[in-house]
Coordinates of C-alpha atoms in Angstrom, one line a residue:
X231 CA 91.2 -1.5 76.9
X232 CA 88.1 0.3 77.4
X233 CA 88.6 3.1 79.8
X234 CA 87.2 2.5 83.4
X235 CA 85.5 4.4 86.1
X236 CA 87.5 4.5 89.6
X237 CA 85.9 5.8 92.8
X238 CA 88.4 6.5 95.4
X239 CA 88.7 7.6 98.8
X240 CA 91.1 9.1 100.6
X241 CA 93.0 10.7 97.4
X242 CA 94.4 13.5 99.0
X243 CA 97.9 11.4 100.0
X244 CA 99.3 7.8 100.4
X245 CA 98.1 5.0 98.5
X246 CA 94.9 6.5 97.5
X247 CA 96.8 9.5 95.5
X248 CA 98.9 6.8 94.1
X249 CA 96.2 4.9 92.7
X250 CA 94.3 7.8 91.1
X251 CA 97.2 8.7 89.2
X252 CA 97.9 4.9 88.3
X253 CA 94.4 5.1 86.9
X254 CA 94.5 8.7 85.2
X255 CA 98.2 8.2 83.6
X256 CA 96.6 5.0 81.2
X257 CA 93.5 6.8 80.5
X258 CA 90.6 6.1 83.0
X259 CA 88.5 8.0 85.0
X260 CA 88.9 8.7 88.4
X261 CA 86.1 10.1 91.1
X262 CA 89.1 11.0 93.4
X263 CA 87.3 12.1 97.4
X264 CA 88.7 13.9 99.9
X265 CA 88.2 15.7 102.8
X266 CA 90.0 18.8 101.0
X267 CA 89.9 18.9 97.6
X268 CA 92.6 21.6 97.3
X269 CA 94.9 18.6 97.7
X270 CA 94.0 17.4 94.1
X271 CA 94.3 20.6 92.2
X272 CA 97.4 19.7 90.3
X273 CA 96.0 16.3 89.0
X274 CA 93.1 18.5 88.2
X275 CA 95.2 21.1 86.0
X276 CA 97.1 17.8 84.6
X277 CA 94.1 15.4 83.9
X278 CA 91.2 18.2 83.4
X279 CA 87.9 16.2 83.0
X280 CA 89.4 12.8 83.5
X281 CA 89.3 13.8 87.2
X282 CA 86.4 14.3 89.3
X283 CA 87.1 15.9 93.2
X284 CA 84.5 15.5 95.4
X285 CA 84.8 16.8 98.8
X286 CA 83.7 14.3 101.4
X287 CA 83.9 12.9 105.1
X288 CA 83.2 9.0 104.6
X289 CA 81.6 9.1 108.0
X290 CA 78.2 10.8 106.3
X291 CA 76.5 7.9 104.9
X292 CA 74.0 10.7 103.1
X293 CA 76.9 12.4 101.6
X294 CA 78.9 9.1 100.7
X295 CA 75.5 7.8 98.4
X296 CA 75.2 11.6 96.9
X297 CA 79.3 11.3 96.3
X298 CA 79.1 7.7 94.4
X299 CA 75.7 8.8 92.7
X300 CA 77.4 11.9 91.6
X301 CA 80.4 10.2 90.1
X302 CA 77.9 7.6 88.1
X303 CA 76.1 10.5 86.7
X304 CA 79.3 12.3 85.4
X305 CA 81.0 9.5 84.1
X306 CA 78.0 7.4 83.2
X307 CA 79.6 4.1 84.9
X308 CA 81.3 2.7 87.7
X309 CA 84.0 0.2 87.4
X310 CA 86.1 0.1 90.5
X311 CA 85.5 1.4 94.2
X312 CA 88.2 1.4 96.3
X313 CA 87.4 2.2 99.8
X314 CA 91.4 3.4 101.1
X315 CA 90.1 6.3 103.4
X316 CA 90.9 5.6 107.0
X317 CA 93.9 6.3 109.6
X318 CA 95.6 4.2 112.7
X319 CA 94.4 4.8 116.2
X320 CA 97.6 3.9 118.4
X321 CA 96.9 3.2 122.3
X322 CA 96.5 0.3 124.5
X323 CA 92.9 -1.1 124.8
X324 CA 92.3 0.3 128.6
X325 CA 93.9 3.6 127.0
X326 CA 90.9 4.0 124.6
X327 CA 88.1 6.3 125.2
X328 CA 85.0 6.1 123.8
X329 CA 85.4 8.7 121.6
X330 CA 89.4 6.8 120.2
X331 CA 87.1 3.7 120.1
X332 CA 83.9 4.7 117.9
X333 CA 85.7 7.3 115.7
X334 CA 88.0 4.5 114.5
X335 CA 85.3 2.1 114.1
X336 CA 83.1 4.9 112.0
X337 CA 85.8 6.0 110.0
X338 CA 87.5 2.7 108.9
X339 CA 84.3 0.3 109.4
X340 CA 81.2 2.2 108.3
X341 CA 82.9 4.5 105.8
X342 CA 83.7 1.5 103.7
X343 CA 80.3 0.0 104.2
X344 CA 77.9 2.9 103.1
X345 CA 80.4 3.6 100.0
X346 CA 80.0 0.0 99.3
X347 CA 76.4 -0.1 99.4
X348 CA 76.1 3.0 97.6
X349 CA 78.1 1.4 94.8
X350 CA 76.4 -1.7 94.6
X351 CA 73.1 -1.0 92.8
X352 CA 75.1 0.5 90.1
X353 CA 77.3 -2.7 89.6
X354 CA 74.5 -4.7 89.9
X355 CA 72.7 -3.2 87.1
X356 CA 75.8 -3.0 84.9
X357 CA 76.1 -6.6 85.9
X358 CA 79.9 -5.8 86.6
X359 CA 82.1 -4.2 89.1
X360 CA 85.2 -4.5 91.2
X361 CA 85.4 -3.2 95.3
X362 CA 88.8 -2.9 96.6
X363 CA 89.2 -2.5 100.5
X364 CA 91.8 -1.6 101.7
X365 CA 92.9 -3.7 104.5
X366 CA 96.4 -4.2 106.1
X367 CA 98.2 -7.3 107.6
X368 CA 96.7 -5.8 110.8
X369 CA 93.2 -7.0 109.1
X370 CA 94.6 -10.6 109.9
X371 CA 97.2 -10.3 112.8
X372 CA 97.3 -8.4 115.8
X373 CA 100.0 -6.6 118.0
X374 CA 100.0 -4.5 120.8
X375 CA 98.9 -0.4 120.9
X376 CA 97.0 -0.8 118.2
X377 CA 94.2 -2.5 119.0
X378 CA 91.2 -0.7 117.9
X379 CA 92.9 -0.2 114.5
X380 CA 93.0 -4.3 114.3
X381 CA 89.5 -4.3 115.4
X382 CA 88.0 -1.9 112.6
X383 CA 90.3 -4.0 110.2
X384 CA 89.0 -7.0 111.3
X385 CA 85.6 -6.1 110.7
X386 CA 86.3 -4.8 107.2
X387 CA 87.9 -8.5 106.6
X388 CA 84.7 -10.0 107.6
X389 CA 82.1 -8.1 106.0
X390 CA 83.8 -8.1 102.7
X391 CA 84.5 -11.9 102.6
X392 CA 80.5 -12.1 103.1
X393 CA 80.4 -9.6 100.4
X394 CA 82.4 -11.5 98.1
X395 CA 79.7 -14.4 98.2
X396 CA 76.8 -12.3 98.2
X397 CA 77.8 -10.6 94.6
X398 CA 79.5 -13.2 92.6
X399 CA 76.4 -14.2 91.0
X400 CA 76.2 -10.6 89.7
X401 CA 79.4 -10.4 88.3
X402 CA 81.1 -8.2 91.1
X403 CA 84.5 -8.9 92.5
X404 CA 85.7 -8.1 95.8
X405 CA 89.1 -7.8 97.0
X406 CA 91.4 -7.3 100.5
X407 CA 94.3 -5.5 99.8
X408 CA 96.5 -6.3 102.8
X409 CA 99.8 -4.1 102.8
X410 CA 102.9 -4.2 105.2
X411 CA 105.0 -1.6 106.2
X412 CA 105.2 1.6 103.6
X413 CA 106.8 4.8 103.5
X414 CA 103.4 6.9 104.0
X415 CA 102.4 8.9 107.2
X416 CA 100.2 6.1 108.6
X417 CA 101.9 6.3 111.5
X418 CA 102.5 10.1 111.5
X419 CA 100.2 13.2 111.3
X420 CA 97.5 11.1 109.9
X421 CA 97.8 9.1 113.2
X422 CA 95.5 9.7 116.0
X423 CA 97.1 8.7 120.1
X424 CA 95.1 7.7 123.1
X425 CA 96.4 9.1 126.5
X426 CA 99.2 7.2 127.8
X427 CA 99.0 5.1 131.1
X428 CA 102.6 5.8 132.1
X429 CA 102.4 1.4 133.6
X430 CA 102.2 0.7 129.7
X431 CA 105.2 2.8 129.1
X432 CA 107.6 -0.5 128.9
X433 CA 105.4 -2.7 126.6
X434 CA 105.0 0.5 124.5
X435 CA 109.2 0.7 124.1
X436 CA 108.7 -3.1 123.2
X437 CA 105.9 -2.7 120.5
X438 CA 107.5 0.1 119.0
X439 CA 110.8 -1.8 118.8
X440 CA 109.2 -4.7 117.6
X441 CA 107.2 -2.6 114.8
X442 CA 110.5 -1.6 113.9
X443 CA 111.9 -4.7 113.3
X444 CA 108.9 -5.6 111.0
X445 CA 109.1 -2.7 109.1
X446 CA 112.9 -2.5 109.0
X447 CA 112.6 -1.7 104.7
X448 CA 109.2 0.2 104.4
X449 CA 107.7 -0.5 100.7
X450 CA 107.8 2.5 98.2
X451 CA 103.9 3.6 97.7
X452 CA 104.7 4.5 94.2
X453 CA 105.5 0.5 93.3
X454 CA 102.2 -0.3 94.4
X455 CA 101.0 1.4 91.0
X456 CA 101.5 -1.2 89.1
X457 CA 100.7 -4.2 91.7
X458 CA 97.1 -2.7 92.1
X459 CA 96.6 -2.5 88.2
X460 CA 97.6 -5.9 87.8
X461 CA 94.6 -6.7 90.6
X462 CA 92.0 -4.7 89.0
X463 CA 92.8 -6.0 85.5
X464 CA 93.1 -9.7 86.4
X465 CA 90.1 -12.0 85.0
X466 CA 89.7 -13.6 88.2
X467 CA 91.1 -11.0 91.0
X468 CA 92.0 -12.4 94.0
X469 CA 89.9 -12.2 97.5
X470 CA 93.1 -11.1 99.2
X471 CA 96.5 -10.1 98.2
X472 CA 99.4 -8.8 100.3
X473 CA 101.3 -5.6 99.3
X474 CA 104.6 -5.9 100.1
X475 CA 107.6 -8.1 101.3
X476 CA 106.9 -8.9 105.1
X477 CA 102.9 -9.8 105.3
X478 CA 103.3 -13.4 104.2
X479 CA 106.1 -14.2 106.4
X480 CA 103.9 -12.8 109.5
X481 CA 100.5 -14.3 108.5
X482 CA 102.2 -17.7 107.9
X483 CA 103.7 -17.8 111.5
X484 CA 100.7 -16.3 112.9
X485 CA 98.5 -18.9 111.2
X486 CA 100.3 -21.3 111.9
X487 CA 100.0 -20.8 115.5
X488 CA 96.3 -20.9 115.4
X489 CA 96.5 -24.0 113.7
X490 CA 98.7 -26.2 115.9
X491 CA 96.5 -24.0 119.2
X492 CA 93.0 -25.7 117.6
X493 CA 94.7 -29.1 116.9
X494 CA 96.1 -29.2 120.2
X495 CA 92.8 -28.3 121.8
X496 CA 90.5 -30.5 119.8
X497 CA 89.7 -32.9 122.4
X498 CA 88.4 -29.9 124.5
X499 CA 85.9 -28.9 121.8
X500 CA 85.1 -32.0 121.0
X501 CA 84.1 -33.0 124.7
X502 CA 82.3 -29.2 124.4
X503 CA 80.5 -30.5 121.4
X504 CA 78.7 -33.0 123.6
X505 CA 77.0 -36.9 123.0

């Protein structure tokens, strides 16, 4: 298999770093972005010119375009783009400040949008490519205390599903990766938290317990390496794919509930249509 060129955001830790290693280990080339590229020094020492570290804040649209351009100029192609940079904002809806909400959307939605836009001209020109958006089970289901995060991932899901239909005829694939709970620091140092309103403390405690129950056995991030390679190497990759054991059960319950409610209220829907 010919070496491929990857562009991955958020490679300093977590999934981004694991997937950069997966690509490098099999002889591919990786443009790896991070806010602090010092975190990539060990990979540069090990893999040399096969990795191109790029300091990048995905919120900066001009910098996103420049980074993608640099990757293409360095490696001569752009085969796989993974929008992995993002974080979780914890806080009840009433607790979110304007800064909390805007920052969450800026990074998780607009950051991915700008990188996607930057990559598409190169992929269209070569008639191939694969864009992978790191969503979440939280991109199709929702739980208390992370409403802003859900809003960002549902937005990512929406524009990516539209994108998949727009670029299919150019030979470009789009995949939404929807992980469940993994042993990363997503809910730790990487997360941001809104200022608590005391009235929500009992609900917050309940939400924390339910979240722990859903993630009783967190997944191993390193195990996602082989799973990811199966997705990017597939002749017909999926639009959506779960990573982890729990998401399918969560999604099944959620969608069965939605369908039941829609069917129950279908007479009202028909009434609303008018004669």
